[in-house]
Amino acid sequence: MFPALETEIKPETLSDPYEDFMHHHLQYYGYFKGPTCLPSTGHAQIDAVGKDPLMLSSPLLRSRQLLYDELDEVNPRLREPRELFSFFSSRGPLQAPKWPIECEVIKENIHHIEWVPPEPEYFYQPTGDEKEPEIVGEEQGTVVYQLDSVPTEGAYFTSSRIGGKRGIIKELAVTLQGPEDNTLLFESRFESGNLQKAVRVGAYEYELTLRTDLYTDKHTQWFYFRVQNTRKEVTYRFTIVNLLKPKSLYAVGMKPLMYSQLDATTYNVGWRREGREIKYYKNSADDGQQPLFCLTWTVQFPHDQDTCFFAHFYPYTYTDLQCYLLSIANNPIQSQFCKPRALCRSLAGNTVYLLTITNPSRTPQEAAAKKAVVLSARVHPGESNGSWIMRGFLDFILSNSPDAQLLRDIFVFKVIPMLNPDGVIVGNYRCSLAGRDLNRHYKTVLKDSFPCIWYTKNMIKRLLEEREVLLYCDFHGHSRKNNIFLYGCNSNSRKHWLHERVFPLMLSKNAPDKFSFDSCNFKVQKCKEGTGRVVMWRMGVINSYTIESTFGGSTLGSKRDTHFTVEDLKSLGYHVCDTILDFCDPDQTKYTQCLQELKELLQQEIHKKFSNFGQDVDLEASWSDIPLSDIESSTSGSDSSLSDGLPAHLLNIANELNQKMLLKKTKKKRLQTRKQRNEQYQKNYLMRELKLAEDTPTQLSGRNKGTSLEPPLTSLVLPKNKETVQTQLSGRNKGTSLEPPQTSLVLPKNKETVQTQLSGRNKGISLEPPLTSLVLPKNKETVQTQLSGRNKGTSLEPPLTNLVLPKNKETVQSKKPGFTASCSPKRSTNSGLGPAPDVKANWPRTRYPAPRKERSAVAAVYPSLHIYTYP
């Protein structure tokens, strides 16, 4: 472009000092093998660059912060700033997941294709002849696979790294003795895998032990493992021996999932339901601890020498999520209205992603008017069905459908697709690496131990300050009930009575073959106070739900007695979007119909409840006064676990933080009752009076003879010379005064007559007083202020009398006769809000302060004591 300039620079090349340093640094540690930058040629060419602006176009001097156009010219536009946390780049590989340093991880990448079965997959129908194999154990069997070190209860997470445990990864499966050896080779040391031990107890029978959630001794439900060296047309039996739940969908026909690698590559067939002779029963081996349960099934593999996988449900890993988000980031259309950001880092250092989905607004007012919808999933890592529902929601909301565009126009969607990435990566069923169920700790103060939910709650709290949050949904899975349903929270407000049930009823109408409204529950139990839906509901989100999707299938409509597929779950994500539109439709016909239907259903439920107890109730008169919590059963059927509290190593930290927060609250806490406020006020008043009495004797006569919750305070600033000042306050504030009247009088230096009489005052209830401040002139006058017939009604604040006692000896007399109580606050006896028409306000002419010079002179000689009342 500039030949003369190029020939001038070619002999001596300028280097970037930072690049030069980094190349030497990487070379020193053996990470960079390329040539280093050429050394700098000194100040001569730097001065030349400063003198000749054309040299800025040289590629050797380019700044990486500027963007260049197609003509290779400088464009004064800066690049986008980097994220606070590293985000995936379209030009580089995905961020590899981080594992605890105790975990061994194989180097293979596990990937499965998505596939929808062409025919419905029906439940297994028990015949009654299913066997219950007796547990043999490794004493009589042969261990063919076992994890060496698994951190359990008592241990806790310390650090993580990409790839998990350092060193050489050992081969845990047995070594085959030859081609005729038909021993299965097990493996689970991959992402989301879970299998701790496999014992061969027969030629084709294996007993399997699942690994508990890391750093715990329970939560065995999720399984996902690989087998190799299979034989076709041979019946294998697998028995999982350490399940913890007494009830399971396997007892009512649910089948495990199997995936064949050869079928996937040859026939494009993915996960499918397989298994016969399925039996769920109690383990006969009693070790004196909690009872264990077994799941046994038989299966035939489709090919010889195949690689197959078994899983509790369709896996959805952290890497799967990253690949999906990367496709969004690389899509030029979707990336305009979907902004992936890093909400925080998990305990192991994995990124928790937050998606903000909305169409750009034309004006700031339009942007501020949008309501928010918050969706989250995978707080329980073993409930992968939540991720598939979330996937369906994202597929629809990011599409070019008119309904999707409308939703993006009127809402701001905040989506957290994977709340517990650590648990998903290591193959936990319920807990994070803190060893606790995150969905029981949304009220936690331990930001460093539970970062995912702490930052989620904080994000929603800030969102509520900006705009209304219309809906909060947390997607879960359920292992003991079929269909899809939700848990909500009963509204205590009569204004919103039954309104929290409208959304689930609409959803049941939009997905009648999947969603069961009868299985929904809205009772808030004490053990669920730490869950996301209850905490968000108490923060002000009325429509706060936990959507539960079964691991099994549907018992409704056209899908009756069939397993759910991935497409079924993804379709529910679409139905959630459709229901949001119905719920917010300006035409409230659907909403009103659902509300009326809910009232009728509730009447029937009440009648049924009372009929069971042999009682009659008048539904027309009193049915709406019956608490909904008394009608509804508990959520004991939920797939929940009680909170285990905090781990031992976190108890001290939590106690210290709670004490600090309690001290902060104690300092800022206002007195709770009016009695306490009055007692504190009297105490402060007496303390001030005693201090003043040490310097100036005061005579207080005829004071507080009436009924006043707080004594009136009279503080007079008397002149050095003898003066007489008379102030008459008669017939004023005949309401009840909860705080004392205060009159602040500043007297002149010359002789005046001052007398204060408080008679017939405060006979009613006055919550807030009028303030009378009198400033008297220097010349000899008699100042008399009469406030009669004023505020005979209700006063929300008591009259304030601020009297500052003089340093010299004077006589102060205050008279305050008794008064009667009245229930009307700081208003007239009329029913209207305004004052009586015949009553005129009698404002004193001395209401405004004296001129600056007089005021300053008085203040310099007579310092006053100001006493303020409570609002």
XYZ file of C-alpha atoms in Angstrom, residues 485-843:
359
model
C -47.092 -31.672 37.404
C -45.941 -28.811 39.587
C -45.713 -27.558 43.137
C -46.751 -23.987 43.921
C -47.470 -21.756 46.906
C -50.888 -20.811 48.277
C -51.466 -17.069 48.255
C -52.559 -15.657 51.614
C -54.001 -12.579 49.947
C -57.740 -12.604 49.265
C -57.033 -10.338 46.308
C -54.991 -13.065 44.609
C -56.960 -15.995 45.983
C -56.586 -19.033 43.670
C -54.642 -16.959 41.133
C -51.495 -19.050 41.624
C -53.441 -22.073 40.304
C -54.461 -20.498 37.008
C -51.134 -21.064 35.236
C -50.935 -24.823 36.009
C -54.581 -25.290 35.028
C -53.918 -23.582 31.688
C -50.829 -25.756 31.210
C -52.883 -28.890 31.811
C -55.319 -27.779 29.100
C -52.497 -27.099 26.625
C -50.777 -30.453 27.312
C -53.626 -32.758 28.399
C -51.745 -35.975 27.597
C -48.674 -35.043 29.662
C -49.551 -32.577 32.422
C -51.735 -33.614 35.363
C -53.379 -30.793 37.312
C -54.727 -33.273 39.866
C -51.162 -34.143 40.882
C -50.274 -30.498 41.566
C -49.881 -29.333 45.137
C -49.720 -25.822 46.600
C -49.088 -26.447 50.270
C -45.940 -24.900 51.727
C -44.366 -27.172 54.301
C -41.834 -26.058 56.858
C -39.218 -28.463 55.483
C -39.545 -26.751 52.072
C -38.810 -23.219 53.296
C -35.335 -23.357 51.771
C -36.473 -24.390 48.289
C -36.271 -22.075 45.318
C -40.015 -21.784 44.754
C -40.785 -20.863 48.399
C -37.931 -18.377 48.727
C -38.857 -16.634 45.460
C -42.512 -16.618 46.494
C -41.639 -14.926 49.767
C -39.547 -12.414 47.815
C -42.703 -11.366 45.956
C -43.055 -13.686 42.943
C -46.676 -14.878 43.160
C -46.394 -17.426 40.352
C -43.442 -19.395 41.723
C -43.373 -23.085 40.760
C -41.360 -26.271 40.754
C -42.238 -28.238 37.607
C -41.778 -31.964 38.178
C -41.332 -34.303 35.223
C -41.477 -38.030 35.727
C -38.643 -40.408 34.883
C -41.335 -42.771 33.605
C -44.156 -41.691 31.338
C -47.777 -40.682 31.033
C -51.014 -42.162 32.315
C -53.149 -39.588 30.468
C -54.928 -39.414 27.145
C -53.318 -40.701 23.996
C -49.972 -41.340 25.712
C -51.397 -43.517 28.443
C -48.986 -46.198 29.756
C -46.115 -45.066 27.523
C -42.674 -43.779 28.413
C -41.729 -40.180 27.780
C -39.214 -39.609 25.015
C -36.879 -36.663 24.575
C -39.354 -35.096 22.150
C -42.159 -35.366 24.721
C -40.120 -33.409 27.227
C -39.009 -30.833 24.679
C -42.627 -30.327 23.632
C -43.466 -29.386 27.213
C -41.006 -26.516 26.912
C -43.057 -25.265 23.977
C -46.282 -25.654 25.985
C -44.790 -23.512 28.760
C -44.305 -20.696 26.231
C -47.821 -21.171 24.887
C -49.273 -21.040 28.400
C -47.396 -17.821 29.205
C -49.118 -16.178 26.226
C -52.529 -17.428 27.371
C -51.827 -16.324 30.915
C -50.952 -12.760 29.819
C -53.539 -12.414 27.059
C -55.181 -8.950 27.250
C -58.440 -10.759 26.581
C -59.007 -12.226 30.036
C -61.661 -14.716 28.907
C -59.443 -17.759 29.400
C -58.166 -16.446 32.699
C -61.660 -15.807 34.019
C -62.900 -19.214 32.879
C -59.999 -20.951 34.617
C -60.603 -18.987 37.797
C -64.268 -19.953 37.827
C -63.382 -23.580 37.145
C -60.923 -23.517 40.031
C -63.615 -22.301 42.398
C -65.906 -25.122 41.325
C -63.137 -27.696 41.722
C -62.352 -26.356 45.165
C -65.992 -26.554 46.207
C -66.068 -30.189 45.162
C -62.868 -30.898 47.076
C -64.227 -29.239 50.220
C -67.459 -31.209 49.979
C -65.488 -34.408 49.521
C -63.290 -33.686 52.535
C -66.209 -32.945 54.840
C -68.156 -35.919 53.557
C -65.289 -38.181 54.543
C -65.550 -36.815 58.091
C -69.348 -37.177 58.123
C -69.965 -33.429 58.338
C -72.077 -31.034 56.321
C -70.912 -27.603 55.230
C -72.771 -24.725 53.606
C -70.653 -24.236 50.488
C -72.608 -21.194 49.361
C -71.947 -19.249 52.544
C -68.579 -20.138 53.985
C -66.557 -22.258 51.599
C -64.223 -19.459 50.570
C -63.271 -18.818 54.205
C -61.798 -22.281 54.671
C -57.967 -22.184 54.543
C -56.634 -23.905 51.448
C -53.876 -25.510 53.515
C -56.535 -27.418 55.462
C -58.032 -28.799 52.263
C -54.832 -29.808 50.550
C -52.708 -32.757 51.490
C -48.988 -32.382 52.094
C -46.359 -32.856 49.427
C -45.101 -35.998 51.075
C -45.278 -37.663 47.687
C -42.694 -35.288 46.322
C -39.326 -36.591 45.296
C -37.657 -34.641 48.059
C -35.076 -35.029 50.753
C -34.942 -33.372 54.126
C -32.153 -30.902 54.667
C -29.105 -32.405 56.359
C -28.006 -29.042 57.664
C -24.560 -27.749 56.935
C -21.417 -29.888 56.862
C -19.305 -29.774 59.997
C -16.552 -27.696 58.395
C -19.085 -25.003 57.414
C -20.971 -24.699 60.706
C -18.518 -22.266 62.311
C -18.384 -20.102 59.202
C -22.183 -19.956 59.001
C -22.507 -19.125 62.710
C -20.023 -16.274 62.400
C -21.827 -14.820 59.383
C -25.216 -15.150 61.084
C -23.915 -13.382 64.182
C -22.517 -10.532 62.085
C -25.809 -10.167 60.255
C -27.699 -10.283 63.553
C -25.542 -7.486 64.963
C -26.196 -5.388 61.884
C -29.924 -5.995 62.157
C -29.861 -5.185 65.884
C -28.293 -1.801 65.247
C -30.828 -0.883 62.585
C -33.827 -2.518 64.224
C -36.536 -0.139 65.325
C -38.557 -0.669 68.452
C -41.320 -3.092 67.702
C -44.166 -1.856 69.895
C -45.441 1.566 70.784
C -45.074 0.734 74.438
C -41.363 0.164 73.978
C -41.037 3.394 72.060
C -42.832 5.341 74.787
C -40.693 3.761 77.515
C -37.510 4.599 75.620
C -38.706 8.136 75.050
C -39.520 8.636 78.747
C -36.126 7.271 79.691
C -34.342 9.674 77.362
C -36.456 12.531 78.607
C -35.664 11.845 82.248
C -31.962 11.558 81.495
C -31.932 14.958 79.819
C -33.994 16.503 82.581
C -31.636 15.239 85.276
C -28.638 16.681 83.436
C -30.312 20.070 83.173
C -31.442 19.967 86.800
C -27.828 19.899 87.934
C -27.375 23.440 86.598
C -30.863 24.946 86.869
C -33.591 24.101 89.407
C -36.906 23.608 87.735
C -40.394 23.673 89.137
C -42.889 21.608 87.317
C -46.370 21.760 88.804
C -49.729 20.504 87.744
C -48.208 18.567 84.883
C -49.316 15.323 83.365
C -52.480 14.971 85.405
C -54.290 13.458 82.476
C -53.875 10.299 80.572
C -50.868 10.612 78.280
C -48.769 7.725 77.066
C -45.780 10.079 77.069
C -45.284 13.151 79.275
C -45.417 16.578 77.699
C -42.056 18.288 77.773
C -41.780 21.957 78.643
C -38.432 23.551 78.029
C -38.214 27.311 78.433
C -35.310 29.556 77.541
C -35.701 32.454 79.984
C -33.851 35.750 79.738
C -31.236 36.907 82.154
C -33.413 39.767 83.294
C -36.867 39.284 84.759
C -39.521 38.825 82.120
C -43.037 37.434 82.041
C -44.315 35.590 79.042
C -47.744 34.045 78.914
C -48.741 31.443 76.403
C -52.146 29.903 76.509
C -52.891 26.744 74.663
C -56.472 25.908 75.362
C -58.875 23.563 73.735
C -56.146 22.222 71.428
C -55.588 18.658 70.380
C -58.346 17.016 72.306
C -57.361 13.731 70.628
C -55.051 11.214 72.171
C -51.362 12.113 72.138
C -48.921 9.223 72.094
C -45.983 11.582 72.279
C -45.626 14.742 74.345
C -46.459 18.212 73.146
C -43.489 20.465 72.684
C -43.340 24.241 72.684
C -40.061 25.967 71.931
C -39.960 29.537 73.277
C -36.982 31.834 72.823
C -37.385 34.857 75.120
C -35.910 38.353 74.705
C -33.316 39.976 76.902
C -35.622 42.717 78.222
C -38.348 42.275 80.813
C -41.292 40.243 79.576
C -43.992 38.138 81.131
C -44.080 34.533 80.096
C -46.642 32.065 81.274
C -47.433 28.753 79.646
C -50.688 27.072 80.370
C -51.572 23.765 78.889
C -55.161 23.170 79.774
C -57.742 20.892 78.300
C -55.141 19.639 75.821
C -54.752 16.243 74.306
C -58.089 14.882 75.366
C -58.240 12.630 72.306
C -55.777 10.486 70.449
C -53.055 12.439 68.684
C -50.352 10.481 66.899
C -48.459 13.488 65.572
C -48.344 16.955 67.134
C -48.305 20.331 65.567
C -45.096 22.165 66.448
C -45.357 25.637 67.969
C -42.201 27.690 67.967
C -42.435 31.204 69.435
C -39.667 33.777 69.063
C -40.317 36.927 71.072
C -39.008 40.395 70.182
C -36.563 42.410 72.235
C -38.929 45.243 73.139
C -41.403 44.994 75.995
C -44.503 43.161 74.847
C -46.865 40.556 76.025
C -46.998 37.643 73.688
C -50.029 35.469 73.938
C -50.729 32.576 71.620
C -54.106 30.973 71.755
C -54.741 27.834 69.875
C -58.300 26.928 70.628
C -60.634 24.521 69.010
C -57.826 23.179 66.780
C -57.328 19.567 65.880
C -60.165 18.264 67.989
C -60.188 15.168 65.853
C -57.544 12.718 64.991
C -53.876 13.686 64.881
C -51.392 11.121 63.642
C -48.538 12.813 65.514
C -48.648 14.459 68.908
C -48.078 18.143 69.497
C -44.431 18.801 70.199
C -43.351 21.126 73.015
C -39.644 21.754 73.129
C -38.769 23.844 76.166
C -35.195 24.676 77.026
C -34.652 25.525 80.695
C -32.741 28.686 81.556
C -29.540 28.943 83.508
C -30.965 31.422 86.015
C -33.730 30.725 88.498
C -37.221 31.186 87.084
C -40.660 29.802 87.692
C -42.201 27.618 85.061
C -45.708 26.355 85.408
C -47.470 23.908 83.089
C -51.008 22.819 83.542
C -52.391 19.840 81.801
C -55.674 18.420 83.041
C -56.901 14.942 82.251
C -58.354 13.947 78.886
C -60.541 11.289 77.394
C -59.528 8.747 74.739
C -60.916 8.862 71.260
C -60.433 6.398 68.419
C -60.292 8.842 65.583
C -56.794 9.825 64.407
C -55.654 13.370 63.403
C -58.776 14.248 61.532
C -61.983 16.032 62.412
C -64.988 14.212 63.770
C -66.490 14.219 60.289
C -66.287 11.107 58.142
C -64.382 12.905 55.389
C -60.644 13.004 55.101
C -60.465 16.795 55.192
C -61.128 19.151 58.137
C -64.562 20.394 59.133
C -65.771 23.221 56.901
C -66.503 25.590 59.807
C -63.128 25.194 61.440
C -60.338 27.525 60.393
C -56.709 26.906 61.166
C -55.487 29.429 63.788
C -51.797 29.682 62.826
